[in-house]
Tab-separated table of C-alpha atoms and ligand atoms in Angstrom:
chain	number	residue	atom	x	y	z
A	18	UNK	CA	-24.233	-11.291	87.588
A	19	UNK	CA	-25.049	-14.990	87.176
A	20	UNK	CA	-24.680	-17.094	90.316
A	21	UNK	CA	-24.190	-20.860	89.926
A	22	UNK	CA	-23.706	-23.290	92.792
A	23	UNK	CA	-21.660	-25.725	90.709
A	24	UNK	CA	-20.086	-25.392	87.272
A	25	UNK	CA	-21.685	-24.037	84.099
A	26	UNK	CA	-24.187	-26.677	82.865
A	27	UNK	CA	-24.276	-28.114	86.370
A	28	UNK	CA	-27.541	-30.038	86.012
A	29	UNK	CA	-26.168	-31.810	82.925
A	30	UNK	CA	-22.914	-32.617	84.714
A	31	UNK	CA	-24.346	-33.803	88.024
A	32	UNK	CA	-27.963	-34.837	87.706
A	33	UNK	CA	-28.312	-37.039	84.616
A	34	UNK	CA	-27.797	-40.721	83.931
A	35	UNK	CA	-24.730	-41.788	81.951
A	36	UNK	CA	-26.359	-42.894	78.694
A	37	UNK	CA	-28.756	-39.945	78.392
A	38	UNK	CA	-28.893	-38.100	75.117
A	39	UNK	CA	-31.105	-35.095	74.481
A	40	UNK	CA	-34.465	-36.002	73.025
A	41	UNK	CA	-34.429	-32.740	71.084
A	42	UNK	CA	-32.432	-32.957	67.822
A	43	UNK	CA	-29.166	-31.048	67.438
A	44	UNK	CA	-30.694	-28.470	65.099
A	45	UNK	CA	-32.985	-27.554	67.981
A	46	UNK	CA	-30.088	-26.926	70.368
A	47	UNK	CA	-30.222	-23.158	70.223
A	48	UNK	CA	-29.632	-20.413	72.739
A	49	UNK	CA	-29.871	-16.694	71.962
A	50	UNK	CA	-27.373	-15.969	69.176
A	51	UNK	CA	-25.823	-19.420	69.467
A	52	UNK	CA	-26.664	-22.744	67.868
A	53	UNK	CA	-25.367	-26.220	67.073
A	54	UNK	CA	-23.215	-25.936	63.940
A	55	UNK	CA	-21.862	-29.515	63.747
A	56	UNK	CA	-22.123	-32.113	61.010
A	57	UNK	CA	-25.131	-34.019	62.405
A	58	UNK	CA	-28.104	-31.663	62.768
A	59	UNK	CA	-30.547	-34.587	63.087
A	60	UNK	CA	-28.534	-36.334	65.819
A	61	UNK	CA	-29.038	-36.126	69.568
A	62	UNK	CA	-26.373	-34.767	71.945
A	63	UNK	CA	-24.731	-36.920	74.588
A	64	UNK	CA	-24.311	-35.355	78.020
A	65	UNK	CA	-20.670	-34.490	77.247
A	66	UNK	CA	-21.844	-32.690	74.113
A	67	UNK	CA	-24.572	-30.798	75.994
A	68	UNK	CA	-22.055	-29.669	78.613
A	69	UNK	CA	-19.706	-28.475	75.869
A	70	UNK	CA	-22.590	-26.713	74.139
A	71	UNK	CA	-23.760	-24.831	77.247
A	72	UNK	CA	-20.168	-24.028	78.281
A	73	UNK	CA	-19.556	-22.772	74.726
A	74	UNK	CA	-22.529	-20.447	75.048
A	75	UNK	CA	-21.334	-19.161	78.429
A	76	UNK	CA	-17.957	-18.322	76.879
A	77	UNK	CA	-19.344	-16.873	73.633
A	78	UNK	CA	-21.895	-14.701	75.421
A	79	UNK	CA	-19.349	-13.498	77.961
A	80	UNK	CA	-21.955	-13.987	80.684
A	81	UNK	CA	-20.556	-12.826	84.042
A	82	UNK	CA	-20.921	-16.209	85.749
A	83	UNK	CA	-19.703	-16.798	89.311
A	84	UNK	CA	-19.477	-20.546	89.728
A	85	UNK	CA	-19.259	-22.476	93.024
A	86	UNK	CA	-21.564	-19.888	94.577
A	87	UNK	CA	-24.716	-21.214	96.196
A	88	UNK	CA	-27.593	-18.865	96.872
A	89	UNK	CA	-28.806	-19.716	100.368
A	90	UNK	CA	-31.374	-16.954	100.864
A	91	UNK	CA	-33.214	-14.233	98.976
A	92	UNK	CA	-35.274	-11.646	100.843
A	93	UNK	CA	-36.968	-8.429	99.775
A	94	UNK	CA	-34.878	-5.428	100.848
A	95	UNK	CA	-35.938	-1.842	100.114
A	96	UNK	CA	-36.628	-1.506	96.385
A	97	UNK	CA	-34.859	-4.766	95.551
A	98	UNK	CA	-33.501	-7.988	96.987
A	99	UNK	CA	-30.833	-9.092	99.387
A	100	UNK	CA	-29.115	-12.237	98.179
A	101	UNK	CA	-27.093	-14.331	100.586
A	102	UNK	CA	-24.620	-16.855	99.185
A	103	UNK	CA	-21.890	-19.024	100.620
A	104	UNK	CA	-19.430	-16.573	99.042
A	105	UNK	CA	-20.784	-13.243	100.173
A	106	UNK	CA	-23.948	-11.162	100.035
A	107	UNK	CA	-25.322	-9.045	97.203
A	108	UNK	CA	-28.008	-6.421	96.720
A	109	UNK	CA	-29.910	-6.192	93.455
A	110	UNK	CA	-32.867	-4.331	91.990
A	111	UNK	CA	-33.955	-7.218	89.770
A	112	UNK	CA	-33.566	-10.931	90.220
A	113	UNK	CA	-34.152	-13.705	87.670
A	114	UNK	CA	-34.882	-17.142	89.094
A	115	UNK	CA	-33.138	-19.495	86.652
A	116	UNK	CA	-32.515	-22.246	89.157
A	117	UNK	CA	-34.273	-24.915	87.129
A	118	UNK	CA	-37.551	-26.819	87.134
A	119	UNK	CA	-36.088	-30.198	88.047
A	120	UNK	CA	-34.085	-29.687	91.247
A	121	UNK	CA	-35.711	-32.479	93.232
A	122	UNK	CA	-37.384	-35.725	92.312
A	123	UNK	CA	-41.115	-35.874	92.991
A	124	UNK	CA	-41.629	-39.203	94.692
A	125	UNK	CA	-45.097	-40.316	95.796
A	126	UNK	CA	-45.730	-40.842	99.497
A	127	UNK	CA	-46.154	-44.604	98.984
A	128	UNK	CA	-42.356	-44.799	98.967
A	129	UNK	CA	-42.507	-44.767	102.777
A	130	UNK	CA	-44.241	-48.149	102.746
A	131	UNK	CA	-41.675	-49.867	100.486
A	132	UNK	CA	-39.905	-52.674	102.399
A	133	UNK	CA	-36.295	-51.866	103.356
A	134	UNK	CA	-35.049	-54.861	101.330
A	135	UNK	CA	-35.950	-53.018	98.108
A	136	UNK	CA	-33.400	-50.385	97.040
A	137	UNK	CA	-34.937	-47.146	95.781
A	138	UNK	CA	-33.407	-44.726	93.278
A	139	UNK	CA	-34.808	-41.499	91.895
A	140	UNK	CA	-34.014	-40.480	88.328
A	141	UNK	CA	-31.597	-37.904	89.790
A	142	UNK	CA	-29.691	-40.689	91.599
A	143	UNK	CA	-29.708	-43.338	88.869
A	144	UNK	CA	-26.585	-43.449	86.679
A	145	UNK	CA	-26.504	-46.887	85.005
A	146	UNK	CA	-27.772	-50.452	85.505
A	147	UNK	CA	-24.538	-51.565	87.232
A	148	UNK	CA	-25.628	-49.508	90.239
A	149	UNK	CA	-28.676	-51.737	90.755
A	150	UNK	CA	-28.746	-55.035	92.618
A	151	UNK	CA	-29.296	-58.090	90.446
A	152	UNK	CA	-32.923	-59.083	90.048
A	153	UNK	CA	-36.254	-57.507	89.194
A	154	UNK	CA	-36.694	-53.750	88.835
A	155	UNK	CA	-39.914	-51.804	89.130
A	156	UNK	CA	-39.819	-48.537	87.196
A	157	UNK	CA	-42.595	-46.211	88.320
A	158	UNK	CA	-43.633	-43.664	85.688
A	159	UNK	CA	-43.701	-43.982	81.905
A	160	UNK	CA	-42.832	-40.533	80.610
A	161	UNK	CA	-39.538	-39.738	78.861
A	162	UNK	CA	-37.419	-40.742	81.864
A	163	UNK	CA	-39.343	-43.891	82.796
A	164	UNK	CA	-39.483	-45.399	79.309
A	165	UNK	CA	-35.790	-44.667	78.685
A	166	UNK	CA	-34.704	-46.206	81.978
A	167	UNK	CA	-37.012	-49.227	81.593
A	168	UNK	CA	-35.468	-49.869	78.176
A	169	UNK	CA	-31.874	-49.503	79.372
A	170	UNK	CA	-32.382	-51.659	82.465
A	171	UNK	CA	-34.196	-54.360	80.482
A	172	UNK	CA	-31.223	-54.458	78.075
A	173	UNK	CA	-28.969	-55.112	81.073
A	174	UNK	CA	-30.787	-58.449	81.445
A	175	UNK	CA	-32.900	-57.601	84.480
A	176	UNK	CA	-36.627	-58.323	84.517
A	177	UNK	CA	-38.381	-54.950	84.372
A	178	UNK	CA	-41.915	-54.022	85.357
A	179	UNK	CA	-43.079	-50.588	84.229
A	180	UNK	CA	-45.904	-48.883	86.091
A	181	UNK	CA	-47.821	-46.648	83.679
A	182	UNK	CA	-50.072	-43.723	84.596
A	183	UNK	CA	-51.080	-40.786	82.426
A	184	UNK	CA	-48.583	-40.408	79.593
A	185	UNK	CA	-47.963	-38.625	76.310
A	186	UNK	CA	-47.211	-40.909	73.368
A	187	UNK	CA	-45.295	-39.583	70.343
A	188	UNK	CA	-43.594	-41.317	67.401
A	189	UNK	CA	-39.952	-40.290	66.915
A	190	UNK	CA	-40.549	-39.524	63.255
A	191	UNK	CA	-43.711	-38.728	61.335
A	192	UNK	CA	-44.033	-38.536	57.551
A	193	UNK	CA	-40.241	-38.688	57.309
A	194	UNK	CA	-39.543	-35.778	59.665
A	195	UNK	CA	-38.674	-35.679	63.340
A	196	UNK	CA	-41.815	-35.236	65.419
A	197	UNK	CA	-40.219	-32.158	67.006
A	198	UNK	CA	-39.772	-30.667	63.538
A	199	UNK	CA	-43.542	-30.928	63.239
A	200	UNK	CA	-44.072	-29.383	66.675
A	201	UNK	CA	-41.957	-26.422	65.672
A	202	UNK	CA	-43.012	-26.005	62.022
A	203	UNK	CA	-46.734	-26.242	62.792
A	204	UNK	CA	-46.403	-23.554	65.446
A	205	UNK	CA	-47.723	-25.790	68.226
A	206	UNK	CA	-44.559	-25.400	70.292
A	207	UNK	CA	-44.744	-21.641	69.884
A	208	UNK	CA	-48.252	-21.424	71.283
A	209	UNK	CA	-48.256	-18.703	73.950
A	210	UNK	CA	-49.192	-19.379	77.557
A	211	UNK	CA	-52.035	-16.856	77.440
A	212	UNK	CA	-53.619	-18.660	74.473
A	213	UNK	CA	-53.756	-22.053	76.206
A	214	UNK	CA	-57.176	-23.049	77.560
A	215	UNK	CA	-56.079	-24.931	80.650
A	216	UNK	CA	-52.670	-23.499	81.501
A	217	UNK	CA	-52.433	-25.181	84.906
A	218	UNK	CA	-52.898	-28.552	83.269
A	219	UNK	CA	-50.526	-27.745	80.399
A	220	UNK	CA	-47.834	-26.864	82.949
A	221	UNK	CA	-48.274	-30.223	84.673
A	222	UNK	CA	-48.334	-32.414	81.546
A	223	UNK	CA	-45.827	-35.257	81.684
A	224	UNK	CA	-42.907	-35.206	79.240
A	225	UNK	CA	-43.501	-37.130	75.993
A	226	UNK	CA	-42.358	-40.731	75.577
A	227	UNK	CA	-39.366	-39.956	73.381
A	228	UNK	CA	-35.722	-40.951	73.225
A	229	UNK	CA	-32.849	-39.544	71.199
A	230	UNK	CA	-30.859	-42.375	69.623
A	231	UNK	CA	-28.643	-42.486	66.528
A	232	UNK	CA	-31.229	-44.834	64.945
A	233	UNK	CA	-34.012	-42.293	65.638
A	234	UNK	CA	-36.044	-45.141	67.093
A	235	UNK	CA	-39.523	-44.783	68.525
A	236	UNK	CA	-39.673	-45.890	72.147
A	237	UNK	CA	-43.224	-46.594	73.236
A	238	UNK	CA	-45.126	-49.103	75.328
A	239	UNK	CA	-45.469	-51.483	72.366
A	240	UNK	CA	-41.711	-51.567	71.769
A	241	UNK	CA	-41.078	-52.005	75.477
A	242	UNK	CA	-43.579	-54.906	75.662
A	243	UNK	CA	-41.864	-56.476	72.653
A	244	UNK	CA	-38.553	-56.178	74.501
A	245	UNK	CA	-40.029	-58.092	77.439
A	246	UNK	CA	-40.924	-55.257	79.805
A	247	UNK	CA	-43.972	-56.121	81.909
A	248	UNK	CA	-46.503	-53.272	81.799
A	249	UNK	CA	-48.735	-52.614	84.809
A	250	UNK	CA	-51.082	-49.783	85.792
A	251	UNK	CA	-50.474	-46.759	87.959
A	252	UNK	CA	-48.916	-47.490	91.349
A	253	UNK	CA	-51.810	-46.779	93.701
A	254	UNK	CA	-50.491	-48.056	97.037
A	255	UNK	CA	-47.925	-50.177	98.799
A	256	UNK	CA	-49.621	-52.255	101.470
A	257	UNK	CA	-48.400	-55.197	103.512
A	258	UNK	CA	-45.281	-55.424	101.389
A	259	UNK	CA	-47.176	-55.510	98.094
A	260	UNK	CA	-47.294	-52.906	95.338
A	261	UNK	CA	-50.901	-52.383	94.226
A	262	UNK	CA	-51.597	-51.080	90.717
A	263	UNK	CA	-54.734	-49.493	89.256
A	264	UNK	CA	-56.647	-51.304	86.574
A	265	UNK	CA	-57.834	-49.265	83.616
A	266	UNK	CA	-54.666	-49.584	81.525
A	267	UNK	CA	-56.855	-49.986	78.453
A	268	UNK	CA	-58.363	-46.532	79.107
A	269	UNK	CA	-54.950	-44.935	79.711
A	270	UNK	CA	-53.700	-46.388	76.438
A	271	UNK	CA	-56.805	-45.340	74.501
A	272	UNK	CA	-56.488	-41.788	75.809
A	273	UNK	CA	-52.797	-41.479	74.925
A	274	UNK	CA	-53.413	-42.977	71.467
A	275	UNK	CA	-56.337	-40.620	70.890
A	276	UNK	CA	-54.282	-37.575	71.857
A	277	UNK	CA	-51.405	-38.677	69.634
A	278	UNK	CA	-53.780	-39.164	66.690
A	279	UNK	CA	-55.298	-35.722	67.273
A	280	UNK	CA	-51.825	-34.201	67.212
A	281	UNK	CA	-50.984	-36.050	63.983
A	282	UNK	CA	-54.295	-34.794	62.519
A	283	UNK	CA	-53.218	-31.255	63.430
A	284	UNK	CA	-49.850	-31.808	61.707
A	285	UNK	CA	-51.626	-33.111	58.593
A	286	UNK	CA	-53.968	-30.153	58.563
A	287	UNK	CA	-51.032	-27.756	58.897
A	288	UNK	CA	-49.152	-29.459	56.014
A	289	UNK	CA	-52.265	-29.305	53.832
A	290	UNK	CA	-53.152	-25.703	54.593
A	291	UNK	CA	-49.534	-24.545	54.216
A	292	UNK	CA	-49.021	-26.516	50.984
A	293	UNK	CA	-46.228	-28.551	52.536
A	294	UNK	CA	-47.606	-32.014	51.655
A	295	UNK	CA	-45.047	-32.383	48.861
A	296	UNK	CA	-42.134	-31.749	51.279
A	297	UNK	CA	-43.018	-34.587	53.629
A	298	UNK	CA	-43.869	-38.286	53.291
A	299	UNK	CA	-47.337	-39.799	53.116
A	300	UNK	CA	-49.586	-39.680	56.186
A	301	UNK	CA	-49.092	-42.439	58.728
A	302	UNK	CA	-51.050	-43.880	61.620
A	303	UNK	CA	-49.470	-46.125	64.231
A	304	UNK	CA	-50.567	-49.358	65.844
A	305	UNK	CA	-52.713	-48.733	68.911
A	306	UNK	CA	-50.986	-49.411	72.218
A	307	UNK	CA	-51.576	-53.093	72.937
A	308	UNK	CA	-52.987	-53.797	76.403
A	309	UNK	CA	-51.185	-56.717	78.054
A	310	UNK	CA	-53.158	-59.994	77.880
A	311	UNK	CA	-53.468	-59.939	81.646
A	312	UNK	CA	-52.015	-57.085	83.598
A	313	UNK	CA	-50.937	-57.721	87.162
A	314	UNK	CA	-52.706	-55.710	89.800
A	315	UNK	CA	-50.213	-56.428	92.524
A	316	UNK	CA	-46.595	-57.377	92.977
A	317	UNK	CA	-44.918	-58.678	96.138
A	318	UNK	CA	-42.026	-56.432	97.128
A	319	UNK	CA	-40.641	-58.434	100.038
A	320	UNK	CA	-40.138	-61.835	98.394
A	321	UNK	CA	-37.154	-60.947	96.201
A	322	UNK	CA	-39.000	-60.713	92.870
A	323	UNK	CA	-38.407	-56.940	92.898
A	324	UNK	CA	-34.984	-55.894	94.188
A	325	UNK	CA	-35.072	-52.222	93.260
A	326	UNK	CA	-37.464	-49.423	92.380
A	327	UNK	CA	-36.714	-46.475	90.116
A	328	UNK	CA	-38.952	-43.500	90.813
A	329	UNK	CA	-39.380	-41.868	87.422
A	330	UNK	CA	-42.301	-39.858	88.738
A	331	UNK	CA	-41.201	-36.385	87.739
A	332	UNK	CA	-39.266	-33.487	89.186
A	333	UNK	CA	-40.039	-30.213	90.875
A	334	UNK	CA	-38.190	-26.984	91.599
A	335	UNK	CA	-36.618	-26.186	94.965
A	336	UNK	CA	-37.276	-22.689	96.283
A	337	UNK	CA	-36.450	-23.418	99.914
A	338	UNK	CA	-33.963	-20.496	99.811
A	339	UNK	CA	-36.459	-17.987	98.389
A	340	UNK	CA	-37.967	-16.056	101.308
A	341	UNK	CA	-40.315	-13.914	99.242
A	342	UNK	CA	-44.011	-14.852	99.416
A	343	UNK	CA	-44.339	-15.956	95.791
A	344	UNK	CA	-44.422	-19.746	96.175
A	345	UNK	CA	-47.772	-21.519	96.466
A	346	UNK	CA	-48.472	-24.211	99.080
A	347	UNK	CA	-47.506	-26.908	96.559
A	348	UNK	CA	-44.078	-25.361	96.041
A	349	UNK	CA	-44.718	-23.756	92.635
A	350	UNK	CA	-43.909	-20.171	91.794
A	351	UNK	CA	-46.752	-17.671	91.264
A	352	UNK	CA	-45.942	-15.868	88.032
A	353	UNK	CA	-47.537	-14.503	84.887
A	354	UNK	CA	-45.433	-15.699	81.972
A	355	UNK	CA	-42.247	-15.484	84.059
A	356	UNK	CA	-43.111	-12.117	85.615
A	357	UNK	CA	-43.194	-13.174	89.250
A	358	UNK	CA	-45.683	-11.794	91.724
A	359	UNK	CA	-43.123	-9.419	93.336
A	360	UNK	CA	-41.554	-6.237	91.891
A	361	UNK	CA	-38.440	-6.864	89.793
A	362	UNK	CA	-38.598	-10.640	90.212
A	363	UNK	CA	-38.566	-12.889	87.128
A	364	UNK	CA	-38.348	-16.586	86.317
A	365	UNK	CA	-37.171	-18.530	83.287
A	366	UNK	CA	-36.839	-22.205	82.385
A	367	UNK	CA	-40.158	-23.421	83.798
A	368	UNK	CA	-42.761	-25.563	81.985
A	369	UNK	CA	-44.928	-23.543	79.569
A	370	UNK	CA	-43.532	-20.360	81.122
A	371	UNK	CA	-44.452	-18.207	78.113
A	372	UNK	CA	-44.766	-20.814	75.375
A	373	UNK	CA	-45.269	-24.545	75.086
A	374	UNK	CA	-41.564	-24.894	74.255
A	375	UNK	CA	-40.414	-23.003	77.372
A	376	UNK	CA	-39.386	-26.147	79.200
A	377	UNK	CA	-36.782	-27.039	76.571
A	378	UNK	CA	-33.324	-25.575	76.007
A	379	UNK	CA	-34.359	-23.635	72.905
A	380	UNK	CA	-37.413	-22.301	74.772
A	381	UNK	CA	-35.093	-19.778	76.421
A	382	UNK	CA	-34.574	-17.966	73.091
A	383	UNK	CA	-37.911	-16.165	72.937
A	384	UNK	CA	-38.663	-16.210	76.660
A	385	UNK	CA	-35.403	-14.442	77.510
A	386	UNK	CA	-36.096	-11.698	74.953
A	387	UNK	CA	-39.625	-11.083	76.281
A	388	UNK	CA	-38.569	-11.067	79.909
A	389	UNK	CA	-35.578	-8.806	79.349
A	390	UNK	CA	-37.883	-6.323	77.639
A	391	UNK	CA	-40.169	-6.356	80.682
A	392	UNK	CA	-37.224	-6.145	83.092
A	393	UNK	CA	-35.644	-3.225	81.238
A	394	UNK	CA	-39.007	-1.419	81.291
A	395	UNK	CA	-39.306	-2.039	85.027
A	396	UNK	CA	-35.840	-0.626	85.688
A	397	UNK	CA	-36.436	2.384	83.446
A	398	UNK	CA	-39.703	3.259	85.178
A	399	UNK	CA	-38.732	2.671	88.779
A	400	UNK	CA	-37.196	5.433	90.907
B	511	FAD	C1	-33.800	-35.887	82.521
B	511	FAD	C2	-33.991	-34.633	81.735
B	511	FAD	C3	-33.847	-34.648	80.358
B	511	FAD	C4	-34.039	-33.491	79.621
B	511	FAD	N1	-33.897	-33.547	78.264
B	511	FAD	C5	-34.033	-32.424	77.539
B	511	FAD	C6	-33.846	-32.436	76.128
B	511	FAD	O1	-33.619	-33.481	75.533
B	511	FAD	N2	-33.943	-31.262	75.448
B	511	FAD	C7	-34.238	-30.081	76.075
B	511	FAD	O2	-34.310	-29.070	75.394
B	511	FAD	N3	-34.453	-30.049	77.403
B	511	FAD	C8	-34.362	-31.187	78.144
B	511	FAD	N4	-34.573	-31.153	79.491
B	511	FAD	C9	-34.992	-29.894	80.086
B	511	FAD	C10	-33.751	-29.095	80.397
B	511	FAD	O3	-33.198	-29.529	81.599
B	511	FAD	C11	-34.082	-27.666	80.488
B	511	FAD	O4	-34.569	-27.209	79.260
B	511	FAD	C12	-32.850	-26.829	80.785
B	511	FAD	O5	-31.963	-27.497	81.609
B	511	FAD	C13	-33.286	-25.592	81.472
B	511	FAD	O6	-32.137	-24.883	81.807
B	511	FAD	P1	-32.121	-24.005	83.095
B	511	FAD	O7	-30.813	-23.304	83.070
B	511	FAD	O8	-33.381	-23.222	83.191
B	511	FAD	O9	-32.204	-25.080	84.302
B	511	FAD	P2	-31.103	-26.070	84.821
B	511	FAD	O10	-30.364	-26.708	83.717
B	511	FAD	O11	-31.771	-26.937	85.848
B	511	FAD	O12	-30.065	-25.109	85.565
B	511	FAD	C14	-30.339	-24.496	86.805
B	511	FAD	C15	-29.005	-24.165	87.457
B	511	FAD	O13	-29.233	-23.466	88.650
B	511	FAD	C16	-28.308	-23.915	89.617
B	511	FAD	N5	-28.891	-23.647	90.934
B	511	FAD	C17	-30.032	-24.165	91.449
B	511	FAD	N6	-30.240	-23.691	92.683
B	511	FAD	C18	-29.222	-22.851	92.961
B	511	FAD	C19	-28.878	-22.057	94.085
B	511	FAD	N7	-29.637	-22.020	95.184
B	511	FAD	N8	-27.741	-21.301	94.022
B	511	FAD	C20	-26.972	-21.313	92.906
B	511	FAD	N9	-27.249	-22.055	91.813
B	511	FAD	C21	-28.365	-22.814	91.836
B	511	FAD	C22	-28.121	-25.375	89.324
B	511	FAD	O14	-26.882	-25.869	89.803
B	511	FAD	C23	-28.214	-25.418	87.808
B	511	FAD	O15	-26.952	-25.350	87.185
B	511	FAD	C24	-34.393	-32.295	80.264
B	511	FAD	C25	-34.548	-32.279	81.657
B	511	FAD	C26	-34.339	-33.422	82.395
B	511	FAD	C27	-34.518	-33.378	83.879
């Protein structure tokens, strides 16, 4: 039985901004035994298309989904679990936590010190620029969400300041192919969780600066600067009505550029060693991220220059309903590749769950197969 508090594809229906398109190309929209079959494999789905895709999978797979059913509590009971919902209780031997990795916005504590005159929105609340008051906007966070929202809000004519911390820079296309083609073909996205040196860090890596547009444009800090977005460092504090930013942008940029170049080197090496050089374009290297001539270290928040703040500072799961001692003090699940630290309990859809690609829609393909194998073995061997 699959329990869903809203409708099928609820997060795509309720928790995304209007203009969002997937940053993964259509050919990568795959679920077990089901894939995008339309005319534009290199395009990027709109939210309406994603909803139709996931709903299509639910119908094609015949999954026994009970919608409008919110799980309010899970406790261990005998050899299994007791699940309480707003539409009745259930007992089960095995339980798969597929409640998502992005249920709540992670907002830094400095939000408390933001003057009341500045309107705050998380990425889960933001829908479109018309929602914002006129005037300057501070976007905090420069991963996939932050760069996309900074770009959209700047296009609406508002002055935008983007606060940049650690980030992952990627070109949209490399040597004529989508960068995610390279991630998949080179095997990097398939790398298993137990082969990754620093798994804790890999699970906390920010999403790459990427956008899915019909033009397949690269969206990076250089293109945002060119569009007039003011780039500042990491938001370190809000004090006396002023936002204070770290210096060291130059180092942040150098690090992100270095990591991108290393990844491109790995792609080149893969193409060479797999004799694929003839199938792709010539090697490329991209302009280094340009540090702003003078980056501001503080910004008054109470004088009207900034009228709203978008917190694009990441998301985290919500397990407030899970009363099984498997959640660490920071709110993250203790699991080994999705096998949770309690008998018969599993998780799917979390960052680098079993592979680097686990956090993406198509990551469920292999993860689901592995976990079902484990789950079936557990059921077969338990009394
Ligand atoms: C802004 C954004 C952009 C993204 N872009 C891409 C992209 O371009 N490509 C890509 O592959 N991936 C993308 N992702 C990641 C994508 O969301 C995940 O790959 C995918 O949604 C994981 O599916 P899921 O079913 O595990 O989680 P979710 O889609 O989060 O689904 C979890 C479901 O559980 C339900 N639920 C939660 N709690 C309860 C409860 N207590 N009781 C009942 N139901 C509950 C929710 O309503 C929800 O429907 C993006 C994520 C975000 C946040």
